[in-house]
Short mmCIF file of C-alpha atoms in Angstrom, two decimals:
data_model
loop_
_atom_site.label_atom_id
_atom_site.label_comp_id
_atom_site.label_asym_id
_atom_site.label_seq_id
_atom_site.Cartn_x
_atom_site.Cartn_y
_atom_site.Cartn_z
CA UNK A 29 -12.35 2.47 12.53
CA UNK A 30 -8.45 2.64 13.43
CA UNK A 31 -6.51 4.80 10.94
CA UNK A 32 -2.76 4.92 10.44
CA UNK A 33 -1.73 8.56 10.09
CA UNK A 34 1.22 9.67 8.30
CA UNK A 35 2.34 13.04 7.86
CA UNK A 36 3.45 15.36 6.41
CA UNK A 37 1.08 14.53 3.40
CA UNK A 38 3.49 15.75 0.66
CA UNK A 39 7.06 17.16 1.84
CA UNK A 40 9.76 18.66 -0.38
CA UNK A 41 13.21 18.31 0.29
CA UNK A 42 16.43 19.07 -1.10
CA UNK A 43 19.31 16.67 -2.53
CA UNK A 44 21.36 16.03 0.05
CA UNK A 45 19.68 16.76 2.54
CA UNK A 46 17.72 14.53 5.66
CA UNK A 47 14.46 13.83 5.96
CA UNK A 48 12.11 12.13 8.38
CA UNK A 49 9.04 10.95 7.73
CA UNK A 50 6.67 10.37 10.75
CA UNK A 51 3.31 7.69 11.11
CA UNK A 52 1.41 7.03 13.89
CA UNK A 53 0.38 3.51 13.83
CA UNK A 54 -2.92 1.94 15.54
CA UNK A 55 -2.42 2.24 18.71
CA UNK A 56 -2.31 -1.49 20.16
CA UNK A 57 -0.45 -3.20 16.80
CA UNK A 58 3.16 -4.45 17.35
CA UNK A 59 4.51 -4.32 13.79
CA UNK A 60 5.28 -1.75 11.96
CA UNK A 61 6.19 -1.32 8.01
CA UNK A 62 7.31 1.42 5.51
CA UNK A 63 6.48 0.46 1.77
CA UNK A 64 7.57 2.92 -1.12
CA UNK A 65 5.77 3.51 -4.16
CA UNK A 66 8.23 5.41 -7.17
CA UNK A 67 5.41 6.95 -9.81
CA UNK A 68 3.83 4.65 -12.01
CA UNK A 69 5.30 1.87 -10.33
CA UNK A 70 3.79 -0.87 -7.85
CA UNK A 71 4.10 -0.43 -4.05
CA UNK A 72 7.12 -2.26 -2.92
CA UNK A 73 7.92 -3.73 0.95
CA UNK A 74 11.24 -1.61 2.80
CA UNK A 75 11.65 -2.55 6.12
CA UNK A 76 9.05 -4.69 8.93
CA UNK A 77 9.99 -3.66 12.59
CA UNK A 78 9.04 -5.60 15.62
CA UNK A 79 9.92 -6.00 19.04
CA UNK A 80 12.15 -2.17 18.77
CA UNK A 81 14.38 -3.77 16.09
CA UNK A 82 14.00 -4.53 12.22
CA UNK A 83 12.87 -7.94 11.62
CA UNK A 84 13.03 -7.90 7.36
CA UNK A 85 14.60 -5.67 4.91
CA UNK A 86 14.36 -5.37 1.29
CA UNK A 87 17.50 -5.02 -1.10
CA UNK A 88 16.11 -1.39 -1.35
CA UNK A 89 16.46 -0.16 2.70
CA UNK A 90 20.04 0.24 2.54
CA UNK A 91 22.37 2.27 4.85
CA UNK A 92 20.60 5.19 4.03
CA UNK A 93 17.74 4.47 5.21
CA UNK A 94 16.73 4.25 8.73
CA UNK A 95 13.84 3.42 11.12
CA UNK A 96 12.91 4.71 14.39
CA UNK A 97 10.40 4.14 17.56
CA UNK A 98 11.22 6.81 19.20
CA UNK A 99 8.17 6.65 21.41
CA UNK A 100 5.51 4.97 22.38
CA UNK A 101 3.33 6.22 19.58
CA UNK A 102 5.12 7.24 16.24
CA UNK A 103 7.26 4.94 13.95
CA UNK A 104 9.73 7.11 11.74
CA UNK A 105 11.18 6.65 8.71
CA UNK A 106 15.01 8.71 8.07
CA UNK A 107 16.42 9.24 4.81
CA UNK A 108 20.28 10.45 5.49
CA UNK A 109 20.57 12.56 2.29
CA UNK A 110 18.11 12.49 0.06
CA UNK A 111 18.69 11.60 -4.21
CA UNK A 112 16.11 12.57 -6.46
CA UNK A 113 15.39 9.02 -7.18
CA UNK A 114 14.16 8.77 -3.37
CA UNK A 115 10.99 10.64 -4.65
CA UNK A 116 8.06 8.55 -4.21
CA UNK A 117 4.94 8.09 -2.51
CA UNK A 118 6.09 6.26 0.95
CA UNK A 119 3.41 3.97 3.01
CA UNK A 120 3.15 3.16 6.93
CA UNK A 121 1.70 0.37 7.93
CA UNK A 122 0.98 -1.60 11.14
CA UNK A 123 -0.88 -5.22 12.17
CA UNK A 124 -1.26 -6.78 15.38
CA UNK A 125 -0.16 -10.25 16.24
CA UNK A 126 1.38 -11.47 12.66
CA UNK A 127 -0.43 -9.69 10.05
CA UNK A 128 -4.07 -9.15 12.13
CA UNK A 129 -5.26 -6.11 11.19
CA UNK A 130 -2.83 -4.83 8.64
CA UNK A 131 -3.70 -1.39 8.36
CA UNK A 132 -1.52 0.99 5.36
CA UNK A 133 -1.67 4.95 6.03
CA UNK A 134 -2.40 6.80 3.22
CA UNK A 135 0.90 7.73 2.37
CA UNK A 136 3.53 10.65 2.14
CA UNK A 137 4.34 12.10 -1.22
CA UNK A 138 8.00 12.89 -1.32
CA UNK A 139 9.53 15.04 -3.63
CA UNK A 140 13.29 15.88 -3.74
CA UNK A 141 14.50 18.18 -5.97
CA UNK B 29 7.67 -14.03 -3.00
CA UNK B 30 4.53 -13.73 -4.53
CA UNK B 31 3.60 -12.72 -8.23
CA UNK B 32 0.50 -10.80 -8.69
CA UNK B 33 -0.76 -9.79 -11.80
CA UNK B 34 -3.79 -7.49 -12.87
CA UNK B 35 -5.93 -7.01 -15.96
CA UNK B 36 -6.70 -4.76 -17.66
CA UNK B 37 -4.03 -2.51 -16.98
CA UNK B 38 -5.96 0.44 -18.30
CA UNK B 39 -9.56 1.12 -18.61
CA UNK B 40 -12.11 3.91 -19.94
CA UNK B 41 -15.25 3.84 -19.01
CA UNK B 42 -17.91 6.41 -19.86
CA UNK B 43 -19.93 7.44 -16.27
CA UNK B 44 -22.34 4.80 -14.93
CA UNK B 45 -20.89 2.14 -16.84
CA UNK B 46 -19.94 -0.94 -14.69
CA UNK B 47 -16.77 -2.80 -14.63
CA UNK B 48 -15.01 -5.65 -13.25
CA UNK B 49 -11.22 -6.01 -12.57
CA UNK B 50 -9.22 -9.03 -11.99
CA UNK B 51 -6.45 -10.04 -9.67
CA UNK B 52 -5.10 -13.45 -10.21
CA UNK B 53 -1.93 -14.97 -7.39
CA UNK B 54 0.61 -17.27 -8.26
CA UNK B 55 0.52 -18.80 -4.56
CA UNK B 56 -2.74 -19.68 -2.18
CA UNK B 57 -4.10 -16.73 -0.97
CA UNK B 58 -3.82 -15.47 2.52
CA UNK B 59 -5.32 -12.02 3.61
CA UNK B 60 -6.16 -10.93 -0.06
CA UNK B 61 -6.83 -7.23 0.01
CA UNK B 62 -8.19 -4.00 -2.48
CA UNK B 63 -6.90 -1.16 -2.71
CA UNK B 64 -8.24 2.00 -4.72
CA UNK B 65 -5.04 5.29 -4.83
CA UNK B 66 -6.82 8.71 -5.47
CA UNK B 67 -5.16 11.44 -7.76
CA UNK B 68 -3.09 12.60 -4.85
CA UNK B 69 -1.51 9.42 -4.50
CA UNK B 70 -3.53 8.34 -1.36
CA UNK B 71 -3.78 4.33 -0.60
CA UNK B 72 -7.56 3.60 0.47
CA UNK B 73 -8.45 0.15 1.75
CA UNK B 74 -11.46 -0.82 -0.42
CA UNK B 75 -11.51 -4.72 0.90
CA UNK B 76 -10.35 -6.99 3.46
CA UNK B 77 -11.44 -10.31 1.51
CA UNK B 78 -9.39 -13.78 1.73
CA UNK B 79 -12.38 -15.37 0.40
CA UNK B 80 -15.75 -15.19 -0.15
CA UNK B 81 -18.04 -11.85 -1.75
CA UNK B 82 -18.19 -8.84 -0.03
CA UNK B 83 -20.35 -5.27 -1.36
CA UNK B 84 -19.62 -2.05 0.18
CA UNK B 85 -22.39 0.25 -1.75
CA UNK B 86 -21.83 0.33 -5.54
CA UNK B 87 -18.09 -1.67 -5.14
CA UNK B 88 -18.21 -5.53 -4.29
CA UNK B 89 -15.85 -8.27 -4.34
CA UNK B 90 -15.40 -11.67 -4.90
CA UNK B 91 -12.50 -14.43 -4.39
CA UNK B 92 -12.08 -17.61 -5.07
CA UNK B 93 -8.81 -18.50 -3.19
CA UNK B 94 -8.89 -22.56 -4.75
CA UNK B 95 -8.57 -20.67 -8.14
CA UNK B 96 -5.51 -17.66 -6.53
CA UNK B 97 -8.06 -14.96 -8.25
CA UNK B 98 -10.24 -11.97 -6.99
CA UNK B 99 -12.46 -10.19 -8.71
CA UNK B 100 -13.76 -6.30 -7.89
CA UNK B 101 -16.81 -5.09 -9.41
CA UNK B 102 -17.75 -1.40 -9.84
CA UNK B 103 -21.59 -0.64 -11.12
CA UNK B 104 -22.58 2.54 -11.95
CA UNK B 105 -19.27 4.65 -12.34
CA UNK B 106 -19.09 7.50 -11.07
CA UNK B 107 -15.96 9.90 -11.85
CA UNK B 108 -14.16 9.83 -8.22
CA UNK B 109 -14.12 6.54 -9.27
CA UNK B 110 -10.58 7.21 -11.17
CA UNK B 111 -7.41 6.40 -9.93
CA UNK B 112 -5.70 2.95 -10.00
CA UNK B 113 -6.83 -0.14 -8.30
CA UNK B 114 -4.03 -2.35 -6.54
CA UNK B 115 -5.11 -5.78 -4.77
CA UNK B 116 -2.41 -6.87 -2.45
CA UNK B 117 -1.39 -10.47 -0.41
CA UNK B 118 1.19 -11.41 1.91
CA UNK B 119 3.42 -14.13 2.33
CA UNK B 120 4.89 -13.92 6.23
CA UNK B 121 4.33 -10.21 7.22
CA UNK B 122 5.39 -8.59 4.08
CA UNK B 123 2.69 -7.82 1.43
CA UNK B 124 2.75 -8.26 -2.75
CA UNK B 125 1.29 -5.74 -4.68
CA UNK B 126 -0.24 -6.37 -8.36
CA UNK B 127 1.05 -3.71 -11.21
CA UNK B 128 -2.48 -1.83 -10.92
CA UNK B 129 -5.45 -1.00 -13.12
CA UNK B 130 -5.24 2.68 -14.22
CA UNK B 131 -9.13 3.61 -14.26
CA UNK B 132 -10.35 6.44 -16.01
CA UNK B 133 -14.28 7.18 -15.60
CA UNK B 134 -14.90 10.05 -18.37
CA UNK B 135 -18.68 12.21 -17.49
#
């Protein structure tokens, strides 16, 4: 069955400083999502991307965050400097036409410290 | 968008006791799904189930989309069975998670 992959699985980073976190989506699905997850909370939507541009935004993705297809197979997520309340469990996701298929990754733990 | 609430929030179970866990939607349901995240924090897709019963060894599930509710049964616990249980819908391309049930399964 067609996985999402995301890695790293868990990644530490520094206040301050960048991060990128990388999925790699099914390979024929044309949206593309990054959910977050803060501990002990519910997963929560951040950003849909479709067509090389973001299509919906939570009030969470703000101008820190940023999202990337940089090729024809990975979907990135950027974090411009990290604050410890960015640590979370992030999710990639991907669907084909509309929501066919929705597929989450099994996430990337990010700690900042 | 939508609300989604779960019950019970927390549960105990002693091994191979069974258990049943209940999602209920404040809007129709669309593409109603389960989700079980291990100790690491790892999302696993449990069911793809809009309506209708589906079993996938000792875990099955049932929804009743006329009533917004889904149901997931586990028989015969097992300890990897811990971790907490999300079920999920969407409205448009963006998905609603529930608050969780926070399953313990204690040998």
């Amino acid at each position: 069955e067609p996985e999402v992959t995301q890695t790293p699985s868990h990644q530490v980073t520094q206040m301050g400083q960048e991060v990128i976190l990388r999925c790699v989506p099914i390979s024929n699905h044309l949206y593309f999502y990054w959910y977050r997850q803060i501990l002990g909370q519910k997963v929560e939507f951040l950003v849909s991307f479709y067509n090389n541009e973001i299509s919906e935004k939570s009030e969470i993705f703000d101008d820190q965050f940023s999202v990337e297809r940089p090729d024809g197979s990975n979907f990135t997520l950027k974090i411009r400097s990290t604050k410890l309340e960015d640590s979370a469990m992030y999710f990639c996701a991907s669907s084909g036409q509309g929501v066919y298929g929705y597929t989450f990754g099994s996430g990337t733990r990010l700690t900042v410290v | 968008g939508i609300q989604v609430e779960q019950s019970p929030p927390d549960l105990i179970l002693q091994e191979g006791a069974n258990s049943t866990l209940r999602c209920n939607f404040s809007d129709s349901v669309n593409n109603l799904q389960w989700f079980h995240q291990n100790p690491w924090g790892q999302l696993i897709n449990l069911f793809y189930i809009p309506s209708g019963t589906k079993q996938n060894g000792r875990l099955s599930a049932t929804t009743v989309a006329t009533e917004r509710y889904s149901l997931l049964y586990i028989s015969s616990s097992q300890t990897t069975d811990s971790g907490v249980y999300f079920c999920a819908d969407n409205t448009g391309n963006q998905f609603y998670f529930g608050t969780g049930t926070s399953l313990t399964v204690i040998p």
